[in-house]
Amino acid sequence: MKTILLIAADGVRALIHQRLLVGLMLASLAVTVAFSVFLSNARTHASVSLSGDRVASGAPQSNEPMSESDQRRLREQTQGMSSMFQAAFYVVTSFGGSMVALFIFSTAVAAEIRSGTIRLTLSKPVSRTQFLLGKYLGGAAIMVAYALIASLAIFVFSKSQGLDLSPAIKWAPWLMFCQQLMLGSLALLLSLFVHPIIACVLAFFAGNGFYSPPNPLYFILPSYSDFGMFSEVLQGAQVDWKDVVFLSLYAFDFVAIMLLLSMWRFRTKELL
Amino acid sequence: MSAIRIENLSKIYRAAWGRRDTFAVKALSLEVKQGEVFGLLGPNGAGKTSTIHLLLNLIRPTTGAAFLFDRPVTETEVHRRLGYLPESVNLHTYYKGRALLNFYAALCGVPVSQRESRISAVLKLLELEDAADKQVAKYSKGMAQRIGVAQALLHDPDLLILDEPTASLDPVARHQFRGLLLELKGRGKTILISSHILSEVEAVCHRVAILESGALKRVGTLQELSAGGSTRLVVKETSGTLMEALAATAAEVTWFQGQVTIRCQDETVRRSVEALLREHKVEIARVESEAQSLDEIFFSTIKGDPAT
C-alpha cells in the first residue's frame, strides 16, 4: 500500500506540473465565473423589469411594501434564476471535470511509457499493479480536489447572490465525481491499447445514451447519463438517497472492472 | 548462486502484413556470477538493450527464461537488490535533484532514518551537491546522467545493470566514472555493463560477451577470447629451401640478425608452419602468443572492419 501511495503522490505532483491540465481547470473556472456574472446581471435585470412593470401598472414607487402577488412573482423569478444558475454551474463544472478526468487518466500511464520514465520506476521494487493503481489513485485525488472546489464554489456563489441551494445540488458533486471516475477508468484502459487522444474520444462517446434495454450494449457500456443532475437541479427536484447509493455502487463496480481489465492488459504490455 | 542467469532466451517482434519478424535476441544463454563485472558488447541492433529489458521484465521473452539471484525476473522483490541505469536517462523533471532521489529511495524501501545520509553520500560521490536543489528539468545531459547513476546506487544494490553508462559524459566525467566502477568492483558488486566504448569495458570487466544480430558470438575472459589468435614462432637456424617453403604459406616471415620470426595468424597456419619446420628438422627456439586487444577480438568476432 505504501508503494501505491508513493506512486499516487508522484502522480499528483506530475499532474499539477502539467500546463494543459492547469489550463483546463482554469478555463473551466473562468467559464463558471462568466456564467455567474451573466446570471447575476440577468437577475438584476429581472428585478428592474419587475419594478418597471409595477411602475407601468401604476403602483407607487415609494418605500411602500410590495403586494403579495409581486412578492410571489419576484420569489418565483429569483428561484427560477437560482435553479438556472446552479444548473448552468453544474453543467460547466461537470463538463470541465470530464475533460480534466479524460486528460488525467488517459495520460497517467501512457505519458510515462512514452517518456521512458516508467523504466526507472519499474526497475525499483514496484509491481505493475502497484504502479497502475498508484497512477489511478493520484488521478482520483485530483478529481476529489476538483469536486471539492466545485462544491465550495457553487455554495459561495449561490450564497453571495442570496440564492437558495437546489435540493439536488448537494448530491451533484458526488455523482459528478463518480461519473468522472468511470470515465477516467475507461480512458485509462483504452490508453493501454491506443493513443491517449483516441482513448479520450472513445471513452467520452462510449456512454450508452444511444441504447436502451433490451439492447445488450446498454448493459455493457457505461451509463454516464444516469449521473447527470441537470434537470433535477433546474427543476429544484428532490433526489432519493437510495438512487445515489445505487449509482455509487454501479460506478465503483464499473471502475473495479475497468481497473481489473487495465491490470490484465498492463501486466503483459511491452514497455519499450 | 549466480547474479544473472539467462536460459535460452529469445525475443521476436512479430511483424504484421507479411513483413519479416525481427529477432531481437536469439536463444541466448549466459551466466554472470556474483561479484563479477560483465561486459555486454555488440554493434547497434545486436540485442544488448533488449537483453537488459528482458532482465528488467520490461518486455516479455518469446521463449526461455531469465533469473536474478536465482529468482525469476518477474518477481518484483528481486529488484530490491538491483540498480539500473538506462541508455537514455529520462527523469521526472518536475522534481528537484534531492527530492527525486528521495522518491526513488522511498520506492527502494530505504528507511527514512537513513535516507538523508544515503542521498547526501551519492550526491557527494557524483559531485552533484551543488545541483541537488536545482530543478531536474534544468540539468544538462551530463548532470542528468550522473543523477541517473546516483539513483542506481542509492540503495547500495548488489547488482548494477548499466546500459551505455558513459554515453553522455565528457572525457573527465568518463574517467571519473571508470574510477567509480573500479571502486564498486573492489567492493564485490556484480555489474552488467553494456557499452560501445571497448577500452572502458577492457579496463573494468572480468568477462565479456559479444552479441551480433541477437545471438551470442563469444563469451569469456579477455585471455580466453584472445587464445587462438596470432602466434609468433622464433627459429635460429634456417635455409634457403625452408625460407622458400615458408614464403608459400600464409604466415608472415621476417628475418633479423640471423633470427627468423614466423607470425601465424591462426591455428591452421601455425600447424602447417610447424609441419614444415619438422620436415626441415629446424627447432623452434621460442613461441610467443600475441595478446589481442578487445578491439581486435570484437572486430574479428563480428567480422567487421573498424573502417567500415
Coordinates of N, CA and C in Angstrom, one line a residue, chain A residues 2-3 6-7 9-11 13-14 17 112 115-128 130 135 266-272, chain B residues 11 13 53 56-60 76-77 79-80 82 84 86 88-92 94-96 99 103-104 106-108 115 135 151-152 155:
Chain A
K2 N 2.0 1.2 0.7 CA 2.9 2.3 0.8 C 3.4 2.7 -0.6
T3 N 3.8 1.7 -1.4 CA 4.3 1.9 -2.7 C 3.2 2.6 -3.6
L6 N 3.0 6.1 -2.7 CA 4.1 6.9 -3.2 C 3.9 7.2 -4.7
I7 N 3.5 6.2 -5.4 CA 3.2 6.4 -6.9 C 2.1 7.4 -7.1
A9 N 1.2 9.9 -5.0 CA 1.7 11.2 -4.7 C 2.6 11.8 -5.8
D10 N 3.4 10.9 -6.4 CA 4.2 11.3 -7.6 C 3.2 11.7 -8.7
G11 N 2.2 10.9 -8.9 CA 1.2 11.2 -9.9 C 0.6 12.6 -9.8
R13 N 1.9 15.1 -8.1 CA 2.9 16.0 -8.4 C 3.1 16.3 -9.9
A14 N 3.1 15.2 -10.6 CA 3.3 15.3 -12.1 C 2.1 16.1 -12.7
H17 N 2.0 19.8 -12.4 CA 3.0 20.4 -13.2 C 2.6 20.4 -14.7
E112 N 4.0 8.2 -19.2 CA 5.2 7.6 -18.6 C 5.9 6.6 -19.5
S115 N 7.6 8.7 -22.4 CA 8.8 9.5 -22.0 C 9.9 8.5 -21.5
G116 N 9.5 7.3 -21.2 CA 10.6 6.4 -20.7 C 10.8 6.4 -19.2
T117 N 10.1 7.3 -18.5 CA 10.4 7.4 -17.0 C 9.9 6.1 -16.3
I118 N 9.0 5.4 -17.0 CA 8.4 4.2 -16.3 C 9.5 3.1 -16.1
R119 N 10.6 3.1 -17.0 CA 11.6 2.1 -16.9 C 12.4 2.2 -15.6
L120 N 12.7 3.5 -15.2 CA 13.4 3.7 -13.9 C 12.5 3.3 -12.7
T121 N 11.2 3.7 -12.8 CA 10.3 3.4 -11.7 C 10.1 1.9 -11.6
L122 N 9.9 1.2 -12.7 CA 9.7 -0.3 -12.6 C 11.0 -1.1 -12.4
S123 N 12.1 -0.4 -12.4 CA 13.4 -1.1 -12.0 C 13.5 -1.2 -10.5
K124 N 12.7 -0.4 -9.8 CA 12.6 -0.4 -8.4 C 11.6 -1.6 -8.0
P125 N 11.6 -1.9 -6.7 CA 10.6 -3.0 -6.3 C 9.2 -2.5 -6.4
V126 N 8.7 -2.2 -7.6 CA 7.4 -1.7 -7.8 C 6.7 -2.6 -8.8
S127 N 5.6 -3.3 -8.5 CA 5.0 -4.2 -9.4 C 4.1 -3.3 -10.4
R128 N 3.8 -3.9 -11.5 CA 3.0 -3.1 -12.5 C 1.6 -2.8 -11.9
Q130 N 0.9 -2.3 -8.7 CA 1.1 -1.1 -7.8 C 1.2 0.2 -8.6
K135 N -1.2 5.3 -10.0 CA -1.5 6.3 -11.0 C -3.0 6.6 -11.0
F266 N -2.0 -4.4 -18.7 CA -0.7 -3.7 -18.4 C 0.3 -4.8 -18.0
R267 N -0.1 -5.9 -17.4 CA 0.8 -6.9 -17.0 C 1.6 -7.5 -18.1
T268 N 1.0 -7.5 -19.3 CA 1.7 -8.1 -20.4 C 2.1 -7.1 -21.5
K269 N 1.9 -5.8 -21.1 CA 2.3 -4.8 -22.1 C 3.8 -4.6 -22.2
E270 N 4.3 -4.5 -23.4 CA 5.7 -4.3 -23.7 C 6.1 -2.8 -23.4
L271 N 7.0 -2.6 -22.5 CA 7.3 -1.2 -22.2 C 8.6 -0.8 -22.9
L272 N 8.5 -0.6 -24.2 CA 9.6 -0.3 -25.0 C 10.0 1.2 -24.9
Chain B
K11 N 13.7 -13.2 -28.1 CA 12.7 -12.2 -28.2 C 12.5 -11.9 -29.7
Y13 N 10.0 -9.9 -32.3 CA 9.0 -8.9 -32.6 C 8.2 -9.4 -33.8
H53 N 16.4 -5.2 -21.1 CA 14.9 -5.0 -20.9 C 14.3 -6.3 -20.5
L56 N 14.9 -6.9 -16.9 CA 14.2 -6.0 -16.0 C 12.7 -6.2 -16.1
N57 N 12.3 -7.2 -16.9 CA 10.9 -7.6 -17.1 C 10.1 -6.4 -17.7
L58 N 10.8 -5.6 -18.5 CA 10.1 -4.5 -19.2 C 9.5 -5.1 -20.5
I59 N 10.1 -6.1 -21.0 CA 9.5 -6.8 -22.2 C 9.4 -8.3 -21.8
R60 N 8.6 -9.0 -22.5 CA 8.4 -10.5 -22.2 C 9.2 -11.3 -23.2
T76 N 8.9 -9.0 -8.4 CA 9.3 -7.6 -8.1 C 10.3 -7.5 -7.0
E77 N 10.2 -8.4 -6.0 CA 11.0 -8.2 -4.8 C 12.5 -8.3 -5.1
H79 N 14.0 -6.9 -7.3 CA 14.5 -5.6 -7.7 C 15.1 -4.8 -6.5
R80 N 14.9 -5.2 -5.3 CA 15.5 -4.6 -4.2 C 17.0 -4.6 -4.2
L82 N 18.7 -4.6 -7.0 CA 19.1 -4.2 -8.3 C 19.2 -2.7 -8.5
Y84 N 19.6 0.2 -11.7 CA 19.6 0.2 -13.2 C 19.8 1.6 -13.7
P86 N 19.4 3.4 -17.3 CA 19.0 3.2 -18.7 C 19.9 3.9 -19.7
S88 N 19.1 6.0 -22.2 CA 18.8 7.4 -22.2 C 18.1 7.7 -20.9
V89 N 18.7 8.5 -20.0 CA 18.1 8.7 -18.7 C 17.0 9.7 -18.8
N90 N 15.7 9.2 -18.7 CA 14.6 10.1 -18.7 C 14.1 10.2 -17.2
L91 N 14.1 11.4 -16.7 CA 13.8 11.6 -15.3 C 12.5 12.4 -15.2
H92 N 11.9 12.3 -14.0 CA 10.7 13.1 -13.7 C 11.2 14.6 -13.5
Y94 N 9.8 17.3 -13.0 CA 9.2 18.2 -12.0 C 9.8 18.2 -10.6
Y95 N 10.7 17.3 -10.4 CA 11.4 17.2 -9.1 C 12.7 18.1 -9.1
K96 N 13.1 18.4 -7.9 CA 14.5 18.9 -7.7 C 15.3 17.6 -7.5
A99 N 14.9 15.8 -4.1 CA 13.5 15.3 -4.0 C 13.3 14.0 -4.9
F103 N 12.4 10.3 -3.6 CA 11.3 9.5 -4.2 C 11.8 8.1 -4.5
Y104 N 12.9 8.0 -5.2 CA 13.4 6.7 -5.6 C 13.9 5.9 -4.3
A106 N 12.6 6.1 -1.4 CA 11.4 5.6 -0.7 C 10.8 4.3 -1.5
L107 N 10.9 4.4 -2.8 CA 10.4 3.2 -3.6 C 11.3 2.0 -3.3
C108 N 12.6 2.2 -3.1 CA 13.5 1.1 -2.8 C 13.4 0.6 -1.4
R115 N 17.7 7.7 4.9 CA 17.5 8.3 3.5 C 18.4 9.5 3.3
Q135 N 16.1 22.3 -10.1 CA 15.0 21.5 -10.9 C 15.7 20.6 -11.9
Q151 N 20.7 7.5 -8.6 CA 19.5 6.7 -8.2 C 19.8 5.2 -8.3
A152 N 20.7 4.8 -9.2 CA 21.0 3.4 -9.3 C 21.8 2.9 -8.1
H155 N 20.4 2.7 -3.1 CA 20.1 1.7 -2.0 C 21.2 0.6 -1.9

